[in-house]
Coordinates of C-alpha atoms and ligand atoms in Angstrom, one line a residue:
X1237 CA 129.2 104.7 85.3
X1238 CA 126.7 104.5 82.5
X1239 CA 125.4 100.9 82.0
X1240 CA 124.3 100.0 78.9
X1241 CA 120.7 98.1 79.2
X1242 CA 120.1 97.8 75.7
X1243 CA 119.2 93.8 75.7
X1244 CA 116.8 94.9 78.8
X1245 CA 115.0 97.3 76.2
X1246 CA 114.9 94.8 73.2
X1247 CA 113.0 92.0 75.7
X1248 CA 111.0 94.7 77.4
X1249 CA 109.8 95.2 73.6
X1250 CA 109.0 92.0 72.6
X1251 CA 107.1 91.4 76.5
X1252 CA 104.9 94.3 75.6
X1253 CA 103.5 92.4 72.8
X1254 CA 102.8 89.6 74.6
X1255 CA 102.6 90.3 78.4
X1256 CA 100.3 92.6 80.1
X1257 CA 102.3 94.7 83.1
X1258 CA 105.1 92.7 81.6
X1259 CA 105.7 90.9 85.0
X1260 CA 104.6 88.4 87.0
X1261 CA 104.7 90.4 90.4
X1262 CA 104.5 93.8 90.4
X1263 CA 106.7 94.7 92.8
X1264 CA 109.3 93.4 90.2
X1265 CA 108.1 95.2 87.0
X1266 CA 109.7 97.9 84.8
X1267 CA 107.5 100.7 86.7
X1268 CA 109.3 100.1 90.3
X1269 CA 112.2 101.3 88.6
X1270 CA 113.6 104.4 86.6
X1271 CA 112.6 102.9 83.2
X1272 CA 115.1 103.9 80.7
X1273 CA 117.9 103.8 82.9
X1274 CA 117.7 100.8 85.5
X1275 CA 117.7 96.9 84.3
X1276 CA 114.1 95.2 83.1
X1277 CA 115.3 91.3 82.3
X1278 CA 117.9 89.2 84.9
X1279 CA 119.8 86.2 83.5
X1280 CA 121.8 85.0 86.5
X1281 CA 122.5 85.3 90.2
X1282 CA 125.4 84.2 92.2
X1283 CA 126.0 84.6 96.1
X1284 CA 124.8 88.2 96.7
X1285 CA 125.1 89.2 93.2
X1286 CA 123.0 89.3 90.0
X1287 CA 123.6 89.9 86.3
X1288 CA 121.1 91.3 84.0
X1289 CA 120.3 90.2 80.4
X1290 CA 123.6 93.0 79.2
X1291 CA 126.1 91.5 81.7
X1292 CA 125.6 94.3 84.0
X1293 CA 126.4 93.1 87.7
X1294 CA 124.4 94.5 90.4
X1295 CA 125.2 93.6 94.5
X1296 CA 121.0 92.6 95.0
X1297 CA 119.4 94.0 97.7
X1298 CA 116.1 92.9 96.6
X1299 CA 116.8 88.9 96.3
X1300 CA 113.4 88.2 94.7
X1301 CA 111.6 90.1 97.2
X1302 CA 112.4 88.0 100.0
X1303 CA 112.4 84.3 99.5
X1304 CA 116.7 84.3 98.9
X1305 CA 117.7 84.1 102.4
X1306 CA 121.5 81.8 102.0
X1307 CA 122.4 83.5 98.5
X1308 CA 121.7 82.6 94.8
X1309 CA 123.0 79.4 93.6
X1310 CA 123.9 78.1 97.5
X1311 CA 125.1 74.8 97.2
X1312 CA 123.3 73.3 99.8
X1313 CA 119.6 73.8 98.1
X1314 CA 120.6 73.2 94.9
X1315 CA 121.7 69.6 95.9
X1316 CA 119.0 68.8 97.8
X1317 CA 116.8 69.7 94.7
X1318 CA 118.9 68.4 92.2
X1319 CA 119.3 65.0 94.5
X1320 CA 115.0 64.5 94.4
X1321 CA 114.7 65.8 90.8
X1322 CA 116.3 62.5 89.7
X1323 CA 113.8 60.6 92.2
X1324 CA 110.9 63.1 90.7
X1325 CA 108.4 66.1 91.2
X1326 CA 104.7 65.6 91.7
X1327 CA 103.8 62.7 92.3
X1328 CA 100.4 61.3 92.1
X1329 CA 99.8 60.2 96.2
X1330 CA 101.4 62.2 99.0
X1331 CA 105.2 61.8 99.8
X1332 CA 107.1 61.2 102.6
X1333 CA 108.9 64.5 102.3
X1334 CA 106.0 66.4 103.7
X1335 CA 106.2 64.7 106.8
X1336 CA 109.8 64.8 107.4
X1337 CA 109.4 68.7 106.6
X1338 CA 106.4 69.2 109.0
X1339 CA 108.5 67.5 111.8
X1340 CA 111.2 70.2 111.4
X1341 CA 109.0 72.6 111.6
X1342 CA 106.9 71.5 114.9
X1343 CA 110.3 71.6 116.3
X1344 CA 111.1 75.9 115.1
X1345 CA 108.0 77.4 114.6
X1346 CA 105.9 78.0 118.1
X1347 CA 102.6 77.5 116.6
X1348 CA 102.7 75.0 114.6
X1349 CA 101.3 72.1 115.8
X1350 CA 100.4 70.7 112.7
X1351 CA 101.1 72.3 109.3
X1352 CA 99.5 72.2 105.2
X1353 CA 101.6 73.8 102.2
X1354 CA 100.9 75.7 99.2
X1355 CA 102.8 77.5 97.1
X1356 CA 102.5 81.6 97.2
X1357 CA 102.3 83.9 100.5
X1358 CA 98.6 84.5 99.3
X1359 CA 97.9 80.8 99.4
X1360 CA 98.9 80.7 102.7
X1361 CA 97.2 83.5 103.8
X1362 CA 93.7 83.0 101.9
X1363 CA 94.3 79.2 103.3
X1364 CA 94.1 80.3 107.4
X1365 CA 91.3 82.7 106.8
X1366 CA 88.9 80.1 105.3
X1367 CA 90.2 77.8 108.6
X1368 CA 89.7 81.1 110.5
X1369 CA 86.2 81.6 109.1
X1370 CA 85.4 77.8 109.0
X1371 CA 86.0 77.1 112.4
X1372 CA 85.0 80.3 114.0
X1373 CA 81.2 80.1 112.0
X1374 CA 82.1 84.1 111.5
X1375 CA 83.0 85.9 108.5
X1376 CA 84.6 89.7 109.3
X1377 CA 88.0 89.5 109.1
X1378 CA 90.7 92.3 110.6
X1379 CA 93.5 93.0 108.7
X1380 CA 96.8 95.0 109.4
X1381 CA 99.4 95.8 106.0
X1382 CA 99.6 93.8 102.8
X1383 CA 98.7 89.8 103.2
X1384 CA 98.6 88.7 99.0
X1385 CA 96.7 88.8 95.8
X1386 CA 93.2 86.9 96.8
X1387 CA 90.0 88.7 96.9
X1388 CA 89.4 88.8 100.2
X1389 CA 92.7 91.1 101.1
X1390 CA 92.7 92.9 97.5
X1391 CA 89.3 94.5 98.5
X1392 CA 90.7 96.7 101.1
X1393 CA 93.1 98.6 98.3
X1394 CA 93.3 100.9 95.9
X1395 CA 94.0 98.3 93.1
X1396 CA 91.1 96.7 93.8
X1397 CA 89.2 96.5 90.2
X1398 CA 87.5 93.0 89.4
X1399 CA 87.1 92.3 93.1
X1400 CA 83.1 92.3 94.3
X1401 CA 82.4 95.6 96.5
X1402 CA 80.6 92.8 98.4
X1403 CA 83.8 91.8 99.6
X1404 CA 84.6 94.9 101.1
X1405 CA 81.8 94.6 103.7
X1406 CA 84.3 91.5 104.9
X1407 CA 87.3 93.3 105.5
X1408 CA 87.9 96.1 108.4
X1409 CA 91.5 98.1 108.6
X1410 CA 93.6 98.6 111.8
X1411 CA 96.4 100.8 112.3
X1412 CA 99.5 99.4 113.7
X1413 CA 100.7 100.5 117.0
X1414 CA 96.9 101.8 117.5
X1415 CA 95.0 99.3 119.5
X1416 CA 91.9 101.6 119.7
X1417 CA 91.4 101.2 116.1
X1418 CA 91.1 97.5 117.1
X1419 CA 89.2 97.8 120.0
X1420 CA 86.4 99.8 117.9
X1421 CA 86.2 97.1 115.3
X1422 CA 85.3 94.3 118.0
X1423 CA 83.3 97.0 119.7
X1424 CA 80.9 97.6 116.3
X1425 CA 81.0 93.9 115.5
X1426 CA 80.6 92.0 118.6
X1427 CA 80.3 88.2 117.9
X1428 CA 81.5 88.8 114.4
X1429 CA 85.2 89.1 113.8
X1430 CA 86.3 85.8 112.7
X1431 CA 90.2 86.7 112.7
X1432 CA 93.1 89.5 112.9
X1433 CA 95.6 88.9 110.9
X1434 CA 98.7 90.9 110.8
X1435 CA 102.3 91.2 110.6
X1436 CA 103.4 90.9 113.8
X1437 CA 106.5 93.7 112.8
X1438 CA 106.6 95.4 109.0
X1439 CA 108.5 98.5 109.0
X1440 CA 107.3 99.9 112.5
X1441 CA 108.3 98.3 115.7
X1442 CA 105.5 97.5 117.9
X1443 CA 105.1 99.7 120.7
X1444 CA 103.5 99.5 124.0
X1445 CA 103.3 96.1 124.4
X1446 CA 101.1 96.3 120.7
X1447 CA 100.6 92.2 120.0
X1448 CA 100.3 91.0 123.4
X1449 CA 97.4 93.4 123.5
X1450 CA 96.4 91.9 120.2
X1451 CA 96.7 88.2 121.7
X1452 CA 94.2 89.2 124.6
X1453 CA 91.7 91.0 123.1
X1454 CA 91.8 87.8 120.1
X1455 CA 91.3 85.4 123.2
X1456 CA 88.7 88.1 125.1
X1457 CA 86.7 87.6 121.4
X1458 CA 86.8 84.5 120.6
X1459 CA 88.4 85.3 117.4
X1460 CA 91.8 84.1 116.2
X1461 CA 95.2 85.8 115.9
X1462 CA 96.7 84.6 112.4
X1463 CA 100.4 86.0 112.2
X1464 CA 101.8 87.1 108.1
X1465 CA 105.0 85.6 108.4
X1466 CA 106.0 85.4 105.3
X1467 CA 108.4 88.0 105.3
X1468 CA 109.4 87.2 109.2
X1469 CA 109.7 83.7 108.9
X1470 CA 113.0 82.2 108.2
X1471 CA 114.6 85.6 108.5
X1472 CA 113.7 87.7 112.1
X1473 CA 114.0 84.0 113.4
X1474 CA 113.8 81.0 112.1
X1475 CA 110.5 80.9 114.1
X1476 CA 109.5 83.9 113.0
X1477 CA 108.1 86.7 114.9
X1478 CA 106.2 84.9 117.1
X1479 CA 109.7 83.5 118.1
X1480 CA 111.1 86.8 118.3
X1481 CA 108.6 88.5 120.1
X1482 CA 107.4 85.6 122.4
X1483 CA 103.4 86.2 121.0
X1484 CA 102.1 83.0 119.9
X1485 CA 99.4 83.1 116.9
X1486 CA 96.4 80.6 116.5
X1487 CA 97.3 80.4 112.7
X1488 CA 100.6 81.8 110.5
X1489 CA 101.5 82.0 107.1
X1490 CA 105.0 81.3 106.2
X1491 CA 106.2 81.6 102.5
X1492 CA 109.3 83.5 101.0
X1493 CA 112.3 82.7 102.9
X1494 CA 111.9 78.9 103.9
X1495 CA 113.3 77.7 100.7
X1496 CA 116.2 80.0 99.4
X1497 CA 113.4 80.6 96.4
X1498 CA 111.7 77.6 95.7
X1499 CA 108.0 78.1 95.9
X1500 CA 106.8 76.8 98.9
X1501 CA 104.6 78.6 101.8
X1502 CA 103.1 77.1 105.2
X1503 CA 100.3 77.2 106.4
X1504 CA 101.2 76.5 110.2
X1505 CA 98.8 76.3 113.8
X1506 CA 97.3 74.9 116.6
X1507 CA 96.0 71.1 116.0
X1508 CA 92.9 71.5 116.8
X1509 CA 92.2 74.7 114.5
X1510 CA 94.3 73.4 111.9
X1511 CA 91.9 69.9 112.0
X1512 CA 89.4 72.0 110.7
X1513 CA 91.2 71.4 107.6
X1514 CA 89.1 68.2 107.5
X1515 CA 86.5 70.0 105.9
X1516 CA 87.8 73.1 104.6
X1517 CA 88.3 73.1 101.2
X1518 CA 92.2 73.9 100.5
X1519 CA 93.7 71.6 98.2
X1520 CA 96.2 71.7 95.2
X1521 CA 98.1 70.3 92.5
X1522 CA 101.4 71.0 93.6
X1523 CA 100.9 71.8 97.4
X1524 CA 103.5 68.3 97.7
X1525 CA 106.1 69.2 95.2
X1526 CA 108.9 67.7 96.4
X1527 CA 112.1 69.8 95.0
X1528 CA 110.5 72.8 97.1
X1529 CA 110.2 70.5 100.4
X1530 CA 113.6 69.4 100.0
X1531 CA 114.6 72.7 99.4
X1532 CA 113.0 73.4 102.1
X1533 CA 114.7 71.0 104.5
X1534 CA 118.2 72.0 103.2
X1535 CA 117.8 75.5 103.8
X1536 CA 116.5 75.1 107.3
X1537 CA 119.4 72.5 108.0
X1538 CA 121.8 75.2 106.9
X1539 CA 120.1 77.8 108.9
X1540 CA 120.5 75.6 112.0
X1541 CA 124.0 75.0 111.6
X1542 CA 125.3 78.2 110.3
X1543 CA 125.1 81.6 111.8
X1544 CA 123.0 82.8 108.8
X1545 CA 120.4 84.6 111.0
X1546 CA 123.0 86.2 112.8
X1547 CA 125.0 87.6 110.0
X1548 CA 121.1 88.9 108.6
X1549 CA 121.1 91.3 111.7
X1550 CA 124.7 92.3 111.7
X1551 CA 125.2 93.1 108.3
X1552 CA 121.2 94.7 107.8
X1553 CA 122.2 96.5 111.1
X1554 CA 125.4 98.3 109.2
X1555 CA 123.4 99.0 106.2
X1556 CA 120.7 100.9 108.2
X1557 CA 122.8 102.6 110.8
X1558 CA 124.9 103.8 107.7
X1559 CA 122.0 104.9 105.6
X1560 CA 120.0 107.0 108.6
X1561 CA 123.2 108.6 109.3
X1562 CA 124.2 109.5 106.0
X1563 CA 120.3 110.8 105.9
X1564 CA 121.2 112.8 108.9
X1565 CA 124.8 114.2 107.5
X1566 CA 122.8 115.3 104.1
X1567 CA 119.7 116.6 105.7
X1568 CA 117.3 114.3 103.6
X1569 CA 113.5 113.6 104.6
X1570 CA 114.5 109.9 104.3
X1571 CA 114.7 107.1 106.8
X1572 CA 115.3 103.3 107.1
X1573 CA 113.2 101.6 108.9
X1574 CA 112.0 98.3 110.3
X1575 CA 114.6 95.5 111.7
X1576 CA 118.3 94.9 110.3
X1577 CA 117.3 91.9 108.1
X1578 CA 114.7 93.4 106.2
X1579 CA 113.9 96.8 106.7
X1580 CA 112.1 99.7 104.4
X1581 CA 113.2 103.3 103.2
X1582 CA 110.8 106.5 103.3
X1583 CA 110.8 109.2 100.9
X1584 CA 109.3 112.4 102.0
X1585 CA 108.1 115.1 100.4
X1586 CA 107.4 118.8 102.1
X1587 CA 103.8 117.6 102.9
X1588 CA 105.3 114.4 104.7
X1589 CA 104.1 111.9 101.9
X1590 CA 105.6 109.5 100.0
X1591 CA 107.8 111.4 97.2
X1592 CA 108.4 109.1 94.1
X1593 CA 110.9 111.7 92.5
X1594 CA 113.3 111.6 95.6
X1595 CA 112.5 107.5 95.7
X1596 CA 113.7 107.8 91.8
X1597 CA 116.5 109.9 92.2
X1598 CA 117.9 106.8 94.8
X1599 CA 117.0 104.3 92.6
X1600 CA 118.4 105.5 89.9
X1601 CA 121.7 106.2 91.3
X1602 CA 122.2 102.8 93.0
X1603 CA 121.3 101.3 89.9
X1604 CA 124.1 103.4 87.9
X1605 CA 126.5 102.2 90.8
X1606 CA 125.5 98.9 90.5
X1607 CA 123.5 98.0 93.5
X1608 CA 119.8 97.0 92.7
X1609 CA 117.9 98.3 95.5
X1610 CA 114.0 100.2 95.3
X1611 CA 112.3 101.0 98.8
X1612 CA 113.4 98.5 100.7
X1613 CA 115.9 95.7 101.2
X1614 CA 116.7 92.0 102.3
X1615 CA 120.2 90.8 103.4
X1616 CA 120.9 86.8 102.4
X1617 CA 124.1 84.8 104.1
X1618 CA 126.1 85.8 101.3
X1619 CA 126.3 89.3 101.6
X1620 CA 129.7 90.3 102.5
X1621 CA 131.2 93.1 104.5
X1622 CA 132.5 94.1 100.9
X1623 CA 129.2 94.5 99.7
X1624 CA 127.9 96.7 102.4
X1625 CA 131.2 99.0 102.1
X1626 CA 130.6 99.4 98.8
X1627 CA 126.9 99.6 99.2
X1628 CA 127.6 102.4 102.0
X1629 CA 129.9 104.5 99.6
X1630 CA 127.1 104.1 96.9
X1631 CA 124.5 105.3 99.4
X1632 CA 126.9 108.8 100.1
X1633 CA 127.3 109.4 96.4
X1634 CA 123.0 108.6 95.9
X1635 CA 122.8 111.4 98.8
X1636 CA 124.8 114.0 97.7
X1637 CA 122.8 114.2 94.6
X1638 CA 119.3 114.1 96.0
X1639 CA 120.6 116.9 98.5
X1640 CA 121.2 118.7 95.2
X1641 CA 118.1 117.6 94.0
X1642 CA 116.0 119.2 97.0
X1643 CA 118.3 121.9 96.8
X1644 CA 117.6 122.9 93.1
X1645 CA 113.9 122.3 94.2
X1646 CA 113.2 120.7 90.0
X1647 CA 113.7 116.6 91.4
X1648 CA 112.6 115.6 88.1
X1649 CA 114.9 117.1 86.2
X1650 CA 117.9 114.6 87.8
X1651 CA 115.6 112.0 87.2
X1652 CA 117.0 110.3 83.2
X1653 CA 114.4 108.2 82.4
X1654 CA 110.7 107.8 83.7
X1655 CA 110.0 107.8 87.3
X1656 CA 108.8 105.1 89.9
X1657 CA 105.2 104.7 90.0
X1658 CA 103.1 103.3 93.0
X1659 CA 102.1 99.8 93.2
X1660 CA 98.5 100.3 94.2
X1661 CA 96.8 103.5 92.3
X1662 CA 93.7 103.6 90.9
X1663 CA 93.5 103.3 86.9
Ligands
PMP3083 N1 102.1 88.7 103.1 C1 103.2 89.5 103.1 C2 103.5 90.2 104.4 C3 103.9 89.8 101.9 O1 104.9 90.6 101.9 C4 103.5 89.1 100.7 C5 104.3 89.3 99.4 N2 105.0 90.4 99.3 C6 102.4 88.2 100.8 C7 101.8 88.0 102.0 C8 102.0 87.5 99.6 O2 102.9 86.5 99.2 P1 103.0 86.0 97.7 O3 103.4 87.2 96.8 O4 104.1 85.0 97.7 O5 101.7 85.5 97.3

């Protein structure tokens, strides 16, 4: 079982010499995983599967954090952006493939009357508040779980050094499922709250008829309802949450999944909030690259006439029944959560918060088996039923020892390299 990661080690040397956090997302970096003992550096992915830089193969559960929704290498993308990389990338005056795209998308996504791209989530997201705030003449903006790196969203967290503390007088926190925590910020700031924006389902499931409260008390304010779909879109439905749940925002943000990994996101609402784009200032040097579009294009074209989104659910649906059960059959303060393509795993400790050392311990182990998994996971059209059988056994064999773990009562001392550490702490 012991996987040598030696060529992982050599690079993660030479990137500590030269790159600060040594990643460019941080969700992806050495300290999400058990250093020492999980892969660092990737070379090459191929359906469901990825090899790292020792040839180690690992079924990947984490498929660049979302945006792999057919599989690595899918044919169908990769021709479409190998067929315009012979026509050209970024061209100097706006190409036709943004239209053609936008039409596909009036035609999936409810909202989306008119549509703007950009590259990153964050873009996207940053992008409809200034609309938000533009066309609204208000500035406080409501906010619900994680929306991207900018300013105005990295204010509200613990990582929050180099952000102004003036920009925390711009942001207020709700609690999902908790419309009174809503209701008070529109209550202390009447005639101020610009927009809410949230995603519409992260790991909880919205209770109580949660958003179409949301959409009335948006309306009953005159703010707007902006929807984070960039982990929902293209993978709960191909129109996203608001699809799924029948609540239609004023704004969304789509990013991640609508190009099987090329960087593309969408900015996406109603025409004549999304006019206000006239003069708002949200413009870019690659917002039109075209392999991304006709990745794009290909991807939804495959999602259309494939039962991709359907084998998302069935197979995420196995992989989460299996894992609460086996949770269940071990006695372990862990739980899968959130809906069968995407969902998230909690690691409890005797005070019910997160524990890293049980959250090692699984890592760890599915690592050692060769599935690369941390605290949550995505499911892409190529998964197989093989995969998830495996996957399942891998999960019983990750239990056993973390029930040995709690049962010992010293986690750290199954832990064989250095634990996972949290995302946002303070330095
Ligand atoms: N919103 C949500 C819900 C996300 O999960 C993320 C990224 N994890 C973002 C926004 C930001 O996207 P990006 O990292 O592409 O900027």
């Amino acid at each position: 079982m012991a996987r040598s990661i030696r060529q992982s080690q050599r690079w993660l040397e030479r990137a500590k010499k030269l790159i600060p956090t040594q990643t460019q997302t941080l969700s992806k970096g050495p300290t999400q995983f058990v250093q020492g003992v999980c892969p660092v550096f990737v070379q090459r992915g191929q359906g469901s599967h990825v090899w790292d830089v020792d040839g180690n193969e690992y079924i990947d559960y984490l498929l660049g954090l979302g945006p792999i929704t057919l599989g690595w290498n899918d044919p169908a993308t990769n021709d479409a952006i190998k067929k315009q990389l012979e026509q050209g990338i970024t061209f100097s005056l706006p190409h036709t493939l943004e239209v053609e795209l936008a039409e596909l998308l009036r035609k999936i996504i409810p909202c989306a009357e008119m549509v703007r791209y950009a590259k990153n989530g964050s873009d996207a997201t940053a992008a409809c508040v200034r609309i938000a705030r533009a066309y609204t003449k208000r500035d406080l903006i409501a906010v619900c779980g994680y929306h991207g790196a900018q300013d105005w969203y990295i204010a509200t967290t613990e990582r929050d050094r180099g952000v102004p503390a003036l920009m925390k007088q711009l942001v207020r926190k709700f609690e999902y499922n908790n419309i009174e925590t809503l209701e008070r910020i529109f209550a202390e700031n009447q005639g101020k709250v610009a927009a809410v924006i949230m995603e519409a389902i992260s790991v909880e499931e919205p209770r109580d008829n949660f958003l179409q409260k949301i959409r009335k008390l948006c309306t009953k304010h005159g703010a707007l309802l902006i929807f984070d779909e960039v982990v929902t879109g293209f993978r709960l439905a191909l129109g996203g949450a608001q699809e799924f749940y029948k609540v239609i925002p004023d704004l969304a943000a789509f990013g991640k999944g609508v190009a099987n990994g090329m960087p593309l996101s969408i900015v996406a609402g109603k025409r004549r909030i999304m006019q206000t784009c006239d003069d708002v200032f949200f413009s870019m040097t690659y917002g039109g690259e075209t392999l991304s579009l006709a990745a794009a294009i290909a991807t939804i074209k495959e999602m259309q006439s494939k039962p991709v989104l359907q084998h998302l659910r069935s197979l995420g649906a196995k992989l989460k029944d299996a894992f609460n059960a086996l949770a269940s059959k071990y006695d372990l303060p862990v739980e899968c959560k959130g809906l069968p393509p995407h969902a998230a795993f909690s690691f409890k400790d005797k005070d019910d918060k997160e524990d890293l050392l049980l959250k090692s311990i699984f890592v760890q182990e599915m690592s050692l088996r060769g599935i690369l998994v941390t605290g949550a996971y995505f499911i892409c059209y190529a998964h197989t039923n093989e995969d998830i059988a495996k996957t399942i056994v891998a999960f019983e064999e990750a239990f056993r020892i973390m029930r040995q773990a709690l049962d010992d009562g010293n986690l750290r001392k199954f832990i064989k390299g250095t634990p996972v550490q949290p995302v946002f702490r303070r330095l």
